Coordinates of C-alpha atoms in Angstrom, one line a residue:
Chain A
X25 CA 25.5 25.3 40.0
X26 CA 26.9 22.4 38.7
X27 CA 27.3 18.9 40.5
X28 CA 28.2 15.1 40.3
X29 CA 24.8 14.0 41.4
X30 CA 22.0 14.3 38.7
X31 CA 19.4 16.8 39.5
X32 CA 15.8 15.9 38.6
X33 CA 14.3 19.2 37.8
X34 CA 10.5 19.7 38.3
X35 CA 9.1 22.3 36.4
X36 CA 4.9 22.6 37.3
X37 CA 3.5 26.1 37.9
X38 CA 1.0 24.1 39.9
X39 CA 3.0 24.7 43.7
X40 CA 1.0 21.3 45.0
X41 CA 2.2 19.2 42.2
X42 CA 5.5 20.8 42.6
X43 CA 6.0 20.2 46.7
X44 CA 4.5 16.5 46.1
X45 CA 6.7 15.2 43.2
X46 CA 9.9 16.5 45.0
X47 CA 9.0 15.1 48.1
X48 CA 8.7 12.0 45.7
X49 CA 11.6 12.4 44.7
X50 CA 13.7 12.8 47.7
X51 CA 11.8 9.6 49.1
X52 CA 13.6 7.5 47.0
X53 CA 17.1 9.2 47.5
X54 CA 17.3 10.9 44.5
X55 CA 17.5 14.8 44.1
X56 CA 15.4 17.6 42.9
X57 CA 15.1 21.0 42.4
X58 CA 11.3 22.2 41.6
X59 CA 10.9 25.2 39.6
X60 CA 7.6 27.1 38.8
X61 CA 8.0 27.9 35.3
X62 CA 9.8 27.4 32.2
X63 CA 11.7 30.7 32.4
X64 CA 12.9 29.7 36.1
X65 CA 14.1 27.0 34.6
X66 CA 16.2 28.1 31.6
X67 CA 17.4 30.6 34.1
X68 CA 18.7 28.1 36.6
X69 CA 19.6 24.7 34.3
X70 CA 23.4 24.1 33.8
X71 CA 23.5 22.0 30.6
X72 CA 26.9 20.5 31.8
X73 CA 24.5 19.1 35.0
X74 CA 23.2 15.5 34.3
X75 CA 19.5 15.0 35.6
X76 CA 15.7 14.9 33.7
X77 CA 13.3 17.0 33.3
X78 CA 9.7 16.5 34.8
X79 CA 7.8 18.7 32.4
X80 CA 4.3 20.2 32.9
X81 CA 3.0 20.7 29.5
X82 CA 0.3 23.6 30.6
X83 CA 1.9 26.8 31.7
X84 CA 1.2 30.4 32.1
X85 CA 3.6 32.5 29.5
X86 CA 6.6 29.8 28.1
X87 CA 4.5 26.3 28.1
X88 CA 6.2 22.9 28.2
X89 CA 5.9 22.5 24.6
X90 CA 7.8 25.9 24.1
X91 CA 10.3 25.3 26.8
X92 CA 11.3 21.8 24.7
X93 CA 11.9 23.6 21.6
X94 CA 13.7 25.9 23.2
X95 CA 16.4 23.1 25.0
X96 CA 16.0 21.7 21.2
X97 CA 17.6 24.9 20.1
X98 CA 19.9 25.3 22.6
X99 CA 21.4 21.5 21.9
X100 CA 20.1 20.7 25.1
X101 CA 19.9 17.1 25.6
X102 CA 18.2 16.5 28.9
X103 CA 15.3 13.7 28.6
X104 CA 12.1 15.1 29.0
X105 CA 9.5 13.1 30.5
X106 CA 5.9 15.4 29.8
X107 CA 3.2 15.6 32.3
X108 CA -0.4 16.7 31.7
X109 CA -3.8 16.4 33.3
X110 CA -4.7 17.5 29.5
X111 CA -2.8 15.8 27.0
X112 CA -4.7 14.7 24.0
X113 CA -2.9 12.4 21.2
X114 CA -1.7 14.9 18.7
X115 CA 0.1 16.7 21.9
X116 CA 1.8 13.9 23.2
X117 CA 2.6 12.8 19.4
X118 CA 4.3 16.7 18.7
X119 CA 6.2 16.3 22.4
X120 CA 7.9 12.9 21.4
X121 CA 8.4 13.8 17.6
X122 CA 10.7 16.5 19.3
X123 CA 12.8 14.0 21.4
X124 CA 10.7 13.6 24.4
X125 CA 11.8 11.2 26.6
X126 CA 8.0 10.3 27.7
X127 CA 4.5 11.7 28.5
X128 CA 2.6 10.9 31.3
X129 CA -1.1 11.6 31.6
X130 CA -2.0 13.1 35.5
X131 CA -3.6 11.1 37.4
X132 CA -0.6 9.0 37.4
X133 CA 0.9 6.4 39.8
X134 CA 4.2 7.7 41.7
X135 CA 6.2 4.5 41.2
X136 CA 4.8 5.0 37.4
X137 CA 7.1 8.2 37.5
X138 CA 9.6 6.9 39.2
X139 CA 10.3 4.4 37.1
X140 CA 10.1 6.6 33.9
X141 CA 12.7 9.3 35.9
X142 CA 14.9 6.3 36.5
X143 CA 15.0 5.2 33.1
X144 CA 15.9 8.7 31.9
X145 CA 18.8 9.8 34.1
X146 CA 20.1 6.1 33.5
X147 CA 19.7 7.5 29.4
X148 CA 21.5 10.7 30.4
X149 CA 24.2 9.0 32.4
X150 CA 25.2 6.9 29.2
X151 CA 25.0 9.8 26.7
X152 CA 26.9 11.9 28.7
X153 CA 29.7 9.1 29.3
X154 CA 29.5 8.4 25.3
X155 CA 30.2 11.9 25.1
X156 CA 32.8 12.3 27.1
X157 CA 34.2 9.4 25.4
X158 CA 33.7 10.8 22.3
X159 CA 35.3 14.0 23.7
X160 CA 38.6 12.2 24.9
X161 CA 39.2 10.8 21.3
X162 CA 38.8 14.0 19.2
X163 CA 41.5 15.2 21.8
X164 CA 43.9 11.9 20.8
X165 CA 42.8 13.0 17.2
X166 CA 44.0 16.4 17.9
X167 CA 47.4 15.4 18.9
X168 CA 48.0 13.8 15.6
X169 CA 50.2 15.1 12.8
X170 CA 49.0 15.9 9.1
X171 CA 51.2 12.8 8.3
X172 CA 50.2 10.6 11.4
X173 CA 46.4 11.6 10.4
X174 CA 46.9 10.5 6.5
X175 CA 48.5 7.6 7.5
X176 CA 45.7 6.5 10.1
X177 CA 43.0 7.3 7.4
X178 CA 44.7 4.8 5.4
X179 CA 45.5 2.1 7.7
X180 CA 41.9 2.2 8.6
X181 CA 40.3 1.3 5.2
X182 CA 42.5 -1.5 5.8
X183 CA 45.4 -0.8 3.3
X184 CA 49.1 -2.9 4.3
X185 CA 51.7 -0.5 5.1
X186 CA 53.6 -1.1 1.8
X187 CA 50.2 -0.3 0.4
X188 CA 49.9 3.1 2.5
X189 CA 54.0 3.9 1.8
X190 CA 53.4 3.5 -1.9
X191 CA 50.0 5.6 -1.8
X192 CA 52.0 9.0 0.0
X193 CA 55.3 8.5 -1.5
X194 CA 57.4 7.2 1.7
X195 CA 59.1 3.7 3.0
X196 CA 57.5 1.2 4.2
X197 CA 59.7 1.4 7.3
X198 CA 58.4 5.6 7.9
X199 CA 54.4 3.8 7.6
X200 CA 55.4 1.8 10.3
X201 CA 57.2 4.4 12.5
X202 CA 54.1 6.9 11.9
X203 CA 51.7 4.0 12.6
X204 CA 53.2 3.0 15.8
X205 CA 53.2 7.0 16.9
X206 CA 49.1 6.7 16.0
X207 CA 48.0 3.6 17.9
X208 CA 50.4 5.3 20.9
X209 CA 48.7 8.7 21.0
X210 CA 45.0 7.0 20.4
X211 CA 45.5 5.0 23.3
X212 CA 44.2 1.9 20.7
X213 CA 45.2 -1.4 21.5
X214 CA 44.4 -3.4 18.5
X215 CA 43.5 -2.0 14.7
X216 CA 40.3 -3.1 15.4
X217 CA 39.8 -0.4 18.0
X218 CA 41.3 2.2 16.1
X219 CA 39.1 1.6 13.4
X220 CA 36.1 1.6 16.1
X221 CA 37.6 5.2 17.6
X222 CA 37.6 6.7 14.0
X223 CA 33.9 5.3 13.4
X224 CA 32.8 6.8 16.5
X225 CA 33.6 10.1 15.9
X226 CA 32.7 10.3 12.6
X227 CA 29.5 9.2 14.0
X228 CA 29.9 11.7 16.5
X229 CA 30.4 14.9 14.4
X230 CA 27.2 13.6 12.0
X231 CA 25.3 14.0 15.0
X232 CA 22.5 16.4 14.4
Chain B
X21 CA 8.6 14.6 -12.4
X22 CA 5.9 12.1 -13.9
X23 CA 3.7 11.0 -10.8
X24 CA 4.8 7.2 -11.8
X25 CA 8.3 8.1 -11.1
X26 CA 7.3 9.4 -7.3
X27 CA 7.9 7.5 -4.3
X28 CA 4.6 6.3 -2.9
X29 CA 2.8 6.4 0.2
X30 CA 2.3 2.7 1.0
X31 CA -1.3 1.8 3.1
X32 CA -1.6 -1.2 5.0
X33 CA -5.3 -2.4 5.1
X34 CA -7.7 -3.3 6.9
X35 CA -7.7 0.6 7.5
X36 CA -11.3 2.1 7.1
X37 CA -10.0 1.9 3.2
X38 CA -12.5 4.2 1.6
X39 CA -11.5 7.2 3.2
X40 CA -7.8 6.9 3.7
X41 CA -8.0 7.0 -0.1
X42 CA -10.1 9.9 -0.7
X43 CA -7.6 12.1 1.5
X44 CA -4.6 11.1 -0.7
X45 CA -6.0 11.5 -3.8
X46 CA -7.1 14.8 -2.1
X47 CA -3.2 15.5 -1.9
X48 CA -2.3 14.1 -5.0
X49 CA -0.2 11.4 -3.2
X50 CA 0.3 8.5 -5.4
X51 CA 0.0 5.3 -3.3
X52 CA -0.3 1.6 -2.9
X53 CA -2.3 -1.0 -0.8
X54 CA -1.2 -3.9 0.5
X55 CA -3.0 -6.4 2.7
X56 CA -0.9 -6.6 6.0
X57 CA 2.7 -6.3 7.8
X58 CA 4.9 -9.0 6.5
X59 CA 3.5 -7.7 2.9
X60 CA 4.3 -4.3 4.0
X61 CA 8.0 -5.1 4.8
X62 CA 8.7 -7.3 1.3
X63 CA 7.5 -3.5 -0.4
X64 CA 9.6 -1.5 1.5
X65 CA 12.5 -3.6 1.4
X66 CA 11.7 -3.3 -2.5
X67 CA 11.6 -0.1 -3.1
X68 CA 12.0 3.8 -2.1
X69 CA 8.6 4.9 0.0
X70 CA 7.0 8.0 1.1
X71 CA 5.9 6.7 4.1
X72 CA 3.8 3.9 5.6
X73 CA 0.4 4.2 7.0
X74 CA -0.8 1.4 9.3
X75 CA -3.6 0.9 11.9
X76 CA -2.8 0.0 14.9
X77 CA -3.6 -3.6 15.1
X78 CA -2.8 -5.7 12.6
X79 CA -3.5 -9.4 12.1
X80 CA -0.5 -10.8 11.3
X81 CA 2.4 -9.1 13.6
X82 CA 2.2 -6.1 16.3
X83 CA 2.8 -2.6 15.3
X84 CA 6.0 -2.4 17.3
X85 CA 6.9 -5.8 15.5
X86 CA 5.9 -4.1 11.9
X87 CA 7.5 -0.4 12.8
X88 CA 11.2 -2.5 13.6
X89 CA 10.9 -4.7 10.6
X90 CA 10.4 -1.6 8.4
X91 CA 12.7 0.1 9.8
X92 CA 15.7 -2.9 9.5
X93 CA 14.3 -3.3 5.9
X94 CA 14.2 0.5 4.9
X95 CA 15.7 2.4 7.5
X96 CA 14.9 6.2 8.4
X97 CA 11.4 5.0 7.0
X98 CA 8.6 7.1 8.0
X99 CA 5.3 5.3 9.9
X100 CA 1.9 6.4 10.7
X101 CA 0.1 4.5 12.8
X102 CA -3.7 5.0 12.4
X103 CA -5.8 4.5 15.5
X104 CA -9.3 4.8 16.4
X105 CA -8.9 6.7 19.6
X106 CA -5.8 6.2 21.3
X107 CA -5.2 6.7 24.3
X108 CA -2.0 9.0 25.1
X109 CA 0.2 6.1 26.6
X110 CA -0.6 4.0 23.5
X111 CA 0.5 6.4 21.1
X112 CA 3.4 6.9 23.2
X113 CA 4.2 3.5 23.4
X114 CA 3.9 3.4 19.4
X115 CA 6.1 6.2 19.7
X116 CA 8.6 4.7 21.5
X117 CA 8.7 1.8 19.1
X118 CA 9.7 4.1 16.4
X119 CA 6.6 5.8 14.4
X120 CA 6.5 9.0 13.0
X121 CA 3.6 9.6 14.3
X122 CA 0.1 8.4 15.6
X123 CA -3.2 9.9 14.1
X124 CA -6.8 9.3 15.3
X125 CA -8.7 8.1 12.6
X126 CA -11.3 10.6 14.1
X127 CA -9.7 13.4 13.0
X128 CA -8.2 11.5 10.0
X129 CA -8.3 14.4 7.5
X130 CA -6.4 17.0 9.7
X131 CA -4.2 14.3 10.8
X132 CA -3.0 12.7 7.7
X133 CA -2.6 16.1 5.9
X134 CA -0.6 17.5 9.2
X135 CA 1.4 14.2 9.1
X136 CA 2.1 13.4 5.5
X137 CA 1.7 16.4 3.6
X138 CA 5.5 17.9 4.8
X139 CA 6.7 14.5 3.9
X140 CA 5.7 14.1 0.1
X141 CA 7.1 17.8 0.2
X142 CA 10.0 16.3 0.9
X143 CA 9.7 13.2 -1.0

């Protein structure tokens, strides 16, 4: 179930380290939800809910390392901080070459997690707005017509209107009318930001 | 292809020189030397590279320093830090900063060939 506040999942099969790093959790205000192994996870995790992931990289069955590539595959984009009484280098190198958000070695010091857990739901929090933001403009992008697109495309590589009119065979005075349509359905203020919406979500839809 | 016309796998010394080399003739990587990180940056600013091997400490800038300058100057540039046994939270750290990856220079053979192989596949 999905909700505003983000969720800091604990997945350990160990049940100690689970019950201690939840109660860790809620001792600083913040919320969690332990879970004993990577399947219980995937089974329970919303990807719509913002949160991180504390991540035991030793399991019975799915292990951490398994669970990641499966999130990977699933677009997933939760931070993943790693946790391992075990870790070796190459381990913790193959966790963060696939987008790991950090790897902790056990023993580790709570405010040592804490701080890492803070840092990733503040990283989750901005994705996600970016996102949405992202989201919002395709929608604006949406609205436009076939014209109102051609003439945006044009406008933003920075062409005058006369320039634009003379490039799709209309008036000067039909650029301008089509133009003032685009800036009002993007919401853009300025050319400036229009130009800045259309770079963002071309950035947006390169995104691997 | 000739091998001239490859893109080369670019080693920073002081790495324990003698043995980096032996592994990537051993993969038929055509490479270069060069002497530190400010060196290492002019090159890849220069021209197209494989990758760059580095140890961990250099003498003229830090890792993290080297990893964002070759990454301004040739960006989506691999790095391979070479370190004589990291701990986890420093190659994490070099991580972090932006390497490809971080191999222990005591398992140097597995490592580079694990590391580097895929990417003169690619290359």
């Amino acid at each position: 179930m999905k909700t505003e506040t983000p969720i800091v999942y604990i997945v350990d099969d160990d049940e100690a380290v689970r019950s201690s790093l939840r109660m860790l959790m809620r001792s600083v205000g913040l919320q969690a939800q332990a879970l004993g192994s990577a399947r219980e996870f995937l089974d329970a995790y919303d990807r719509r809910q913002s949160g991180c992931l504390v991540l035991d990289v030793r399991m019975p069955q799915m292990s951490g390392l398994e669970l990641q590539q499966q999130l990977n595959q699933r677009g997933a984009t939760i931070p993943v901080i790693f946790i391992s009484g075990h870790g070796d280098v190459p381990m913790a190198v193959e966790a963060m070459q696939h987008g790991a958000f950090d790897f902790l070695q056990k023993p580790f010091r709570d405010q040592e997690l804490l701080d890492r857990v803070q840092r990733a739901l503040a990283l989750d929090a901005q994705s996600r707005a970016t996102s949405a933001a992202d989201a919002q403009i395709l929608e604006r992008l949406k609205s436009l017509t076939p014209r109102e697109l051609q003439v945006m495309r044009l406008v933003t590589l920075g062409k005058a209107n006369k320039v634009v009119g003379a490039d799709l065979g209309v008036s000067q005075r039909t650029v301008e009318i089509h133009r003032a349509h685009v800036m009002e359905k993007m919401q853009a203020r300025s050319l400036a930001e229009l130009v800045r919406m259309v770079l963002d979500t071309e950035e947006a839809t390169h995104k691997p | 292809m000739p091998p001239t016309s490859r893109k080369k796998v670019l080693y920073v010394q002081p790495l324990a020189g003698g043995e980096v080399e032996r592994l990537l003739h051993a993969m038929q990587a055509p490479f270069n030397q060069c002497a530190g990180g400010r060196e290492a940056v002019t090159i890849a600013a220069s021209r197209p590279l494989t990758c760059v091997l580095t140890p961990l400490q250099l003498a003229d800038m830090s890792t993290t320093t080297l990893i964002e300058a070759l990454h301004n100057a040739a960006p989506g540039l691999k790095v391979i830090v070479i370190a004589d046994n990291p701990a986890v939270s420093e190659a994490v750290a070099v991580m972090q900063a932006g390497a490809h990856a971080v191999v222990d220079s005591h398992r140097l053979s597995t490592g580079l060939y694990h590391q580097v192989a895929p990417l003169l596949r690619g290359a």
